[in-house]
PDB file of C-alpha atoms in Angstrom:
ATOM      1  CA  GLU N   1      91.779  46.319  95.294  1.00 85.00           C
ATOM      2  CA  ASP N   2      93.311  43.908  92.774  1.00 90.00           C
ATOM      3  CA  GLN N   3      90.907  41.728  90.810  1.00 93.00           C
ATOM      4  CA  VAL N   4      91.597  38.634  88.715  1.00 96.00           C
ATOM      5  CA  THR N   5      88.922  36.977  86.582  1.00 97.00           C
ATOM      6  CA  GLN N   6      89.505  33.723  84.744  1.00 98.00           C
ATOM      7  CA  SER N   7      87.411  32.314  81.923  1.00 97.00           C
ATOM      8  CA  PRO N   8      85.993  29.917  81.130  1.00 97.00           C
ATOM      9  CA  GLU N   9      85.352  28.299  84.519  1.00 97.00           C
ATOM     10  CA  ALA N  10      85.579  24.876  82.891  1.00 97.00           C
ATOM     11  CA  LEU N  11      86.793  23.686  79.496  1.00 98.00           C
ATOM     12  CA  ARG N  12      86.533  20.241  77.983  1.00 98.00           C
ATOM     13  CA  LEU N  13      88.774  19.411  75.001  1.00 98.00           C
ATOM     14  CA  GLN N  14      89.509  16.379  72.886  1.00 98.00           C
ATOM     15  CA  GLU N  15      93.122  15.258  72.797  1.00 98.00           C
ATOM     16  CA  GLY N  16      94.927  17.336  70.160  1.00 97.00           C
ATOM     17  CA  GLU N  17      92.320  20.136  70.180  1.00 97.00           C
ATOM     18  CA  SER N  18      94.162  23.408  70.868  1.00 98.00           C
ATOM     19  CA  SER N  19      92.550  26.219  72.877  1.00 98.00           C
ATOM     20  CA  SER N  20      93.238  29.201  75.147  1.00 98.00           C
ATOM     21  CA  LEU N  21      92.443  30.144  78.724  1.00 98.00           C
ATOM     22  CA  ASN N  22      91.894  33.780  79.659  1.00 98.00           C
ATOM     23  CA  CYS N  23      92.951  35.778  82.719  1.00 98.00           C
ATOM     24  CA  SER N  24      91.726  39.369  82.979  1.00 98.00           C
ATOM     25  CA  TYR N  25      93.136  41.571  85.691  1.00 97.00           C
ATOM     26  CA  THR N  26      92.686  44.988  87.285  1.00 94.00           C
ATOM     27  CA  VAL N  27      95.631  46.104  89.396  1.00 91.00           C
ATOM     28  CA  SER N  28      97.416  49.218  90.501  1.00 88.00           C
ATOM     29  CA  GLY N  29     100.960  48.812  89.246  1.00 88.00           C
ATOM     30  CA  LEU N  30     101.499  45.252  87.998  1.00 91.00           C
ATOM     31  CA  ARG N  31     104.613  43.657  89.471  1.00 92.00           C
ATOM     32  CA  GLY N  32     104.126  40.224  87.932  1.00 94.00           C
ATOM     33  CA  LEU N  33     101.501  37.844  86.547  1.00 97.00           C
ATOM     34  CA  PHE N  34     101.869  34.167  87.393  1.00 97.00           C
ATOM     35  CA  TRP N  35     100.348  30.963  86.021  1.00 98.00           C
ATOM     36  CA  TYR N  36     100.011  27.805  88.066  1.00 98.00           C
ATOM     37  CA  ARG N  37      98.693  24.312  87.474  1.00 98.00           C
ATOM     38  CA  GLN N  38      96.894  22.473  90.284  1.00 97.00           C
ATOM     39  CA  ASP N  39      96.001  18.795  90.418  1.00 96.00           C
ATOM     40  CA  PRO N  40      93.251  17.619  92.805  1.00 92.00           C
ATOM     41  CA  GLY N  41      94.328  17.547  96.450  1.00 90.00           C
ATOM     42  CA  LYS N  42      97.768  19.016  95.704  1.00 93.00           C
ATOM     43  CA  GLY N  43      99.382  22.425  95.972  1.00 96.00           C
ATOM     44  CA  PRO N  44      99.613  24.650  92.880  1.00 97.00           C
ATOM     45  CA  GLU N  45     102.645  24.048  90.672  1.00 97.00           C
ATOM     46  CA  PHE N  46     104.379  27.127  89.278  1.00 97.00           C
ATOM     47  CA  LEU N  47     104.396  27.430  85.481  1.00 98.00           C
ATOM     48  CA  PHE N  48     105.268  30.945  84.290  1.00 96.00           C
ATOM     49  CA  THR N  49     105.992  34.522  85.333  1.00 96.00           C
ATOM     50  CA  LEU N  50     105.226  37.449  83.018  1.00 97.00           C
ATOM     51  CA  TYR N  51     106.221  41.003  83.902  1.00 94.00           C
ATOM     52  CA  SER N  52     105.409  43.299  80.987  1.00 93.00           C
ATOM     53  CA  ALA N  53     102.974  43.605  78.089  1.00 95.00           C
ATOM     54  CA  GLY N  54     104.172  41.743  75.015  1.00 96.00           C
ATOM     55  CA  GLU N  55     106.110  39.178  77.009  1.00 97.00           C
ATOM     56  CA  GLU N  56     105.684  35.485  76.134  1.00 98.00           C
ATOM     57  CA  LYS N  57     106.852  32.294  77.845  1.00 98.00           C
ATOM     58  CA  GLU N  58     106.705  28.712  76.564  1.00 97.00           C
ATOM     59  CA  LYS N  59     106.982  25.301  78.133  1.00 95.00           C
ATOM     60  CA  GLU N  60     106.194  22.132  76.203  1.00 95.00           C
ATOM     61  CA  ARG N  61     102.572  22.471  74.984  1.00 97.00           C
ATOM     62  CA  LEU N  62     101.895  25.651  76.992  1.00 98.00           C
ATOM     63  CA  LYS N  63     102.480  29.253  75.985  1.00 98.00           C
ATOM     64  CA  ALA N  64     101.612  32.261  78.141  1.00 98.00           C
ATOM     65  CA  THR N  65     101.188  35.785  76.791  1.00 98.00           C
ATOM     66  CA  LEU N  66     100.525  39.136  78.466  1.00 97.00           C
ATOM     67  CA  THR N  67      98.812  42.378  77.471  1.00 95.00           C
ATOM     68  CA  LYS N  68      98.042  45.423  79.619  1.00 93.00           C
ATOM     69  CA  LYS N  69      94.681  43.999  80.689  1.00 95.00           C
ATOM     70  CA  GLU N  70      94.827  40.234  80.271  1.00 97.00           C
ATOM     71  CA  SER N  71      96.900  37.127  79.888  1.00 98.00           C
ATOM     72  CA  PHE N  72      96.291  34.028  77.819  1.00 98.00           C
ATOM     73  CA  LEU N  73      97.472  30.498  78.388  1.00 98.00           C
ATOM     74  CA  HIS N  74      97.532  28.746  75.031  1.00 98.00           C
ATOM     75  CA  ILE N  75      97.472  24.961  75.032  1.00 98.00           C
ATOM     76  CA  THR N  76      98.631  23.356  71.800  1.00 98.00           C
ATOM     77  CA  ALA N  77      97.647  19.763  70.986  1.00 98.00           C
ATOM     78  CA  PRO N  78      96.776  18.924  74.607  1.00 97.00           C
ATOM     79  CA  LYS N  79      97.093  15.456  76.085  1.00 98.00           C
ATOM     80  CA  PRO N  80      94.978  13.883  78.865  1.00 97.00           C
ATOM     81  CA  GLU N  81      97.823  14.527  81.345  1.00 97.00           C
ATOM     82  CA  ASP N  82      97.283  18.264  80.823  1.00 98.00           C
ATOM     83  CA  SER N  83      93.962  17.922  82.649  1.00 98.00           C
ATOM     84  CA  ALA N  84      94.120  20.122  85.774  1.00 98.00           C
ATOM     85  CA  THR N  85      92.943  23.437  87.176  1.00 97.00           C
ATOM     86  CA  TYR N  86      94.958  26.366  85.835  1.00 98.00           C
ATOM     87  CA  LEU N  87      95.288  29.355  88.142  1.00 98.00           C
ATOM     88  CA  CYS N  88      96.310  32.902  87.345  1.00 98.00           C
ATOM     89  CA  ALA N  89      97.652  35.314  89.979  1.00 96.00           C
ATOM     90  CA  VAL N  90      98.983  38.885  90.095  1.00 95.00           C
ATOM     91  CA  ARG N  91     101.246  40.881  92.354  1.00 92.00           C
ATOM     92  CA  SER N  92     100.841  44.657  92.394  1.00 87.00           C
ATOM     93  CA  GLY N  93     102.593  47.506  94.095  1.00 83.00           C
ATOM     94  CA  GLY N  94      99.208  48.955  95.002  1.00 76.00           C
ATOM     95  CA  SER N  95      98.418  45.984  97.232  1.00 79.00           C
ATOM     96  CA  ASN N  96     101.826  45.827  98.878  1.00 82.00           C
ATOM     97  CA  TYR N  97     102.866  43.013  96.543  1.00 84.00           C
ATOM     98  CA  LYS N  98     100.195  40.643  97.843  1.00 87.00           C
ATOM     99  CA  LEU N  99      99.530  37.693  95.501  1.00 90.00           C
ATOM    100  CA  THR N 100      95.887  37.717  94.327  1.00 92.00           C
ATOM    101  CA  PHE N 101      94.465  34.614  92.599  1.00 95.00           C
ATOM    102  CA  GLY N 102      91.636  34.044  90.176  1.00 96.00           C
ATOM    103  CA  LYS N 103      89.248  31.148  90.764  1.00 95.00           C
ATOM    104  CA  GLY N 104      90.845  29.050  88.036  1.00 96.00           C
ATOM    105  CA  THR N 105      89.857  27.172  84.881  1.00 97.00           C
ATOM    106  CA  LEU N 106      89.210  23.440  85.187  1.00 97.00           C
ATOM    107  CA  LEU N 107      90.600  21.842  82.026  1.00 98.00           C
ATOM    108  CA  THR N 108      89.624  18.302  81.050  1.00 98.00           C
ATOM    109  CA  VAL N 109      91.270  16.663  78.050  1.00 98.00           C
ATOM    110  CA  ASN N 110      89.561  13.535  76.814  1.00 97.00           C
ATOM    111  CA  PRO N 111      91.542  10.823  74.971  1.00 96.00           C
TER     112      PRO N 111
ATOM    113  CA  LYS A   1     116.588  21.325  95.991  1.00 64.00           C
ATOM    114  CA  ALA A   2     113.904  20.542  98.544  1.00 80.00           C
ATOM    115  CA  GLY A   3     110.523  22.158  98.033  1.00 94.00           C
ATOM    116  CA  VAL A   4     108.124  23.713 100.507  1.00 97.00           C
ATOM    117  CA  THR A   5     107.251  21.255 103.262  1.00 97.00           C
ATOM    118  CA  GLN A   6     103.996  21.422 105.181  1.00 98.00           C
ATOM    119  CA  THR A   7     103.157  19.321 108.207  1.00 97.00           C
ATOM    120  CA  PRO A   8     100.972  17.572 109.000  1.00 97.00           C
ATOM    121  CA  ARG A   9      99.368  16.551 105.691  1.00 97.00           C
ATOM    122  CA  TYR A  10      96.035  15.659 107.253  1.00 97.00           C
ATOM    123  CA  LEU A  11      94.292  16.711 110.468  1.00 97.00           C
ATOM    124  CA  ILE A  12      90.943  15.972 112.020  1.00 98.00           C
ATOM    125  CA  LYS A  13      89.869  18.280 114.837  1.00 98.00           C
ATOM    126  CA  THR A  14      86.740  18.871 116.850  1.00 98.00           C
ATOM    127  CA  ARG A  15      84.827  22.145 116.933  1.00 98.00           C
ATOM    128  CA  GLY A  16      86.210  24.496 119.565  1.00 98.00           C
ATOM    129  CA  GLN A  17      89.714  23.052 119.492  1.00 98.00           C
ATOM    130  CA  GLN A  18      92.753  24.872 118.204  1.00 98.00           C
ATOM    131  CA  VAL A  19      95.305  23.760 115.631  1.00 98.00           C
ATOM    132  CA  THR A  20      98.830  24.712 114.568  1.00 98.00           C
ATOM    133  CA  LEU A  21     100.119  24.099 111.061  1.00 98.00           C
ATOM    134  CA  SER A  22     103.775  24.235 110.086  1.00 98.00           C
ATOM    135  CA  CYS A  23     105.579  25.316 106.918  1.00 98.00           C
ATOM    136  CA  SER A  24     109.258  25.009 106.009  1.00 98.00           C
ATOM    137  CA  PRO A  25     110.100  27.190 103.003  1.00 97.00           C
ATOM    138  CA  ILE A  26     112.605  26.518 100.253  1.00 97.00           C
ATOM    139  CA  SER A  27     116.130  27.208 101.467  1.00 95.00           C
ATOM    140  CA  GLY A  28     117.020  30.864 100.901  1.00 94.00           C
ATOM    141  CA  HIS A  29     113.402  32.013 100.611  1.00 95.00           C
ATOM    142  CA  ARG A  30     112.513  34.764 103.062  1.00 94.00           C
ATOM    143  CA  SER A  31     108.827  35.302 102.266  1.00 94.00           C
ATOM    144  CA  VAL A  32     106.121  32.890 103.387  1.00 96.00           C
ATOM    145  CA  SER A  33     102.418  33.262 102.707  1.00 96.00           C
ATOM    146  CA  TRP A  34      99.377  31.222 103.717  1.00 97.00           C
ATOM    147  CA  TYR A  35      96.154  30.508 101.834  1.00 97.00           C
ATOM    148  CA  GLN A  36      92.884  28.752 102.543  1.00 97.00           C
ATOM    149  CA  GLN A  37      91.384  26.820  99.666  1.00 96.00           C
ATOM    150  CA  THR A  38      87.790  25.611  99.559  1.00 93.00           C
ATOM    151  CA  PRO A  39      85.769  24.378  96.568  1.00 86.00           C
ATOM    152  CA  GLY A  40      83.454  27.369  96.576  1.00 80.00           C
ATOM    153  CA  GLN A  41      85.868  30.198  97.360  1.00 84.00           C
ATOM    154  CA  GLY A  42      89.079  29.206  95.614  1.00 88.00           C
ATOM    155  CA  LEU A  43      92.402  30.368  97.048  1.00 93.00           C
ATOM    156  CA  GLN A  44      91.915  32.983  99.734  1.00 94.00           C
ATOM    157  CA  PHE A  45      94.873  34.894 101.136  1.00 94.00           C
ATOM    158  CA  LEU A  46      95.440  34.632 104.887  1.00 96.00           C
ATOM    159  CA  PHE A  47      98.713  36.427 105.583  1.00 93.00           C
ATOM    160  CA  GLU A  48     102.271  36.928 104.402  1.00 94.00           C
ATOM    161  CA  TYR A  49     105.508  37.162 106.351  1.00 95.00           C
ATOM    162  CA  PHE A  50     108.877  38.490 105.312  1.00 94.00           C
ATOM    163  CA  SER A  51     111.899  38.404 107.607  1.00 92.00           C
ATOM    164  CA  GLU A  52     109.695  37.624 110.630  1.00 94.00           C
ATOM    165  CA  THR A  53     107.367  40.598 109.988  1.00 94.00           C
ATOM    166  CA  GLN A  54     103.769  40.295 108.850  1.00 93.00           C
ATOM    167  CA  ARG A  55     103.524  42.334 105.633  1.00 91.00           C
ATOM    168  CA  ASN A  56      99.997  41.605 104.514  1.00 89.00           C
ATOM    169  CA  LYS A  57      96.870  40.212 106.084  1.00 92.00           C
ATOM    170  CA  GLY A  58      93.710  38.931 104.439  1.00 93.00           C
ATOM    171  CA  ASN A  59      90.114  39.317 105.557  1.00 93.00           C
ATOM    172  CA  PHE A  60      89.944  36.528 108.108  1.00 96.00           C
ATOM    173  CA  PRO A  61      88.853  36.741 111.739  1.00 97.00           C
ATOM    174  CA  GLY A  62      91.364  37.107 114.546  1.00 96.00           C
ATOM    175  CA  ARG A  63      91.085  33.374 115.272  1.00 97.00           C
ATOM    176  CA  PHE A  64      93.573  32.955 112.434  1.00 98.00           C
ATOM    177  CA  SER A  65      97.100  33.980 113.316  1.00 97.00           C
ATOM    178  CA  GLY A  66     100.608  33.226 112.201  1.00 97.00           C
ATOM    179  CA  ARG A  67     104.252  33.862 112.799  1.00 97.00           C
ATOM    180  CA  GLN A  68     107.609  33.439 111.138  1.00 97.00           C
ATOM    181  CA  PHE A  69     110.822  32.416 112.833  1.00 96.00           C
ATOM    182  CA  SER A  70     114.364  33.620 112.220  1.00 95.00           C
ATOM    183  CA  ASN A  71     115.064  30.580 110.010  1.00 94.00           C
ATOM    184  CA  SER A  72     112.050  31.597 107.833  1.00 95.00           C
ATOM    185  CA  ARG A  73     109.954  28.642 108.964  1.00 97.00           C
ATOM    186  CA  SER A  74     106.367  29.647 109.624  1.00 98.00           C
ATOM    187  CA  GLU A  75     103.400  28.458 111.630  1.00 98.00           C
ATOM    188  CA  MET A  76      99.749  29.356 111.469  1.00 98.00           C
ATOM    189  CA  ASN A  77      97.301  28.839 114.282  1.00 98.00           C
ATOM    190  CA  VAL A  78      93.534  28.629 114.241  1.00 98.00           C
ATOM    191  CA  SER A  79      91.759  28.869 117.576  1.00 96.00           C
ATOM    192  CA  THR A  80      88.189  27.928 118.449  1.00 97.00           C
ATOM    193  CA  LEU A  81      87.729  25.872 115.303  1.00 98.00           C
ATOM    194  CA  GLU A  82      84.443  26.036 113.422  1.00 98.00           C
ATOM    195  CA  LEU A  83      83.011  23.574 110.896  1.00 97.00           C
ATOM    196  CA  GLY A  84      83.560  26.179 108.169  1.00 96.00           C
ATOM    197  CA  ASP A  85      87.310  26.102 108.796  1.00 97.00           C
ATOM    198  CA  SER A  86      87.512  22.738 107.046  1.00 97.00           C
ATOM    199  CA  ALA A  87      89.724  23.369 104.033  1.00 97.00           C
ATOM    200  CA  LEU A  88      93.072  22.789 102.372  1.00 97.00           C
ATOM    201  CA  TYR A  89      95.605  25.167 103.908  1.00 98.00           C
ATOM    202  CA  LEU A  90      98.459  26.033 101.591  1.00 98.00           C
ATOM    203  CA  CYS A  91     101.798  27.605 102.338  1.00 98.00           C
ATOM    204  CA  ALA A  92     103.947  29.232  99.681  1.00 97.00           C
ATOM    205  CA  SER A  93     107.462  30.620  99.794  1.00 97.00           C
ATOM    206  CA  SER A  94     109.262  33.084  97.561  1.00 95.00           C
ATOM    207  CA  ARG A  95     112.759  34.481  97.476  1.00 93.00           C
ATOM    208  CA  ASP A  96     111.452  37.968  98.102  1.00 88.00           C
ATOM    209  CA  ILE A  97     108.195  39.905  98.007  1.00 83.00           C
ATOM    210  CA  SER A  98     107.988  40.350  94.249  1.00 84.00           C
ATOM    211  CA  THR A  99     109.001  36.979  92.796  1.00 90.00           C
ATOM    212  CA  GLU A 100     107.076  33.820  92.022  1.00 93.00           C
ATOM    213  CA  ALA A 101     105.766  31.765  94.929  1.00 95.00           C
ATOM    214  CA  PHE A 102     106.218  28.021  95.267  1.00 97.00           C
ATOM    215  CA  PHE A 103     103.597  26.014  97.100  1.00 98.00           C
ATOM    216  CA  GLY A 104     103.700  23.078  99.449  1.00 98.00           C
ATOM    217  CA  GLN A 105     101.316  20.120  99.195  1.00 97.00           C
ATOM    218  CA  GLY A 106      99.020  21.600 101.803  1.00 97.00           C
ATOM    219  CA  THR A 107      97.441  20.480 105.049  1.00 98.00           C
ATOM    220  CA  ARG A 108      93.921  19.078 104.755  1.00 97.00           C
ATOM    221  CA  LEU A 109      92.041  20.161 107.885  1.00 98.00           C
ATOM    222  CA  THR A 110      88.704  18.592 108.699  1.00 98.00           C
ATOM    223  CA  VAL A 111      86.673  19.991 111.587  1.00 98.00           C
ATOM    224  CA  VAL A 112      83.962  17.700 112.954  1.00 97.00           C
TER     225      VAL A 112
END
C-alpha cells in the first residue's frame, strides 16, 4: 500500500527566512507526485505535478523537486500570505492510480 | 473556466438521518473522487469514479456510497449518520485517472 509521510508537521518562519518541506513516499510504480496548498476551511489548491526523479517545477517563491524516494518544496523568502497547510500526494500504478495524501505541513510565516 | 462545484457548502444533520452531497466537475474531466477531511485524520480517500464506474474504494463502511452520472457529475450519500461523520467532504476532478486533481471548496457536514 502506498505511503506518504510529510515533515515537519508544523513549521514557523520569519518573513524572508527560506526553508524546505519534505515529502517521503513509498509506492509501487510512481505515476505522479503532486503538491497542494490548503487554507483553513477551503479545498486544496493544486500547485505542482512531478513525474520523474530529477524533475523540478517553480512558481513564484515555491520550487518543488523530486528524487526516487522523496520530494522537497522549497520556499524562498516567504511572505505571511504563504501561510497555509502544504499537502503532498502520490498516484501509483500499484494502487490503481488512487491518489494518496500525506497529513501535511502547517506553515506559519510571521511578519 | 469554472472550477469544481460542491453543493451544499454547509449542512447540519441529526444522528440517524441520511445526506446526499453533490459535485460538478470541471468541464471535460471524467474522473471524480471524494475525500473526508478531519483535523485528526487528514484527507482520507472515500471513492473514485471514472466514466460512471467506481474504480477505487477506500476503507469506509457501506453507509458511504456514491455514483457518477453520464455528464460526470457525482453524488455521495451517507446513511444512518453518526456523530463521527462530522467532517469536511471534498470532491476532486481530473481529466483522467493519472493527472492532477482539482478540488472543490468542500461541504462542511455537522452531525448533531
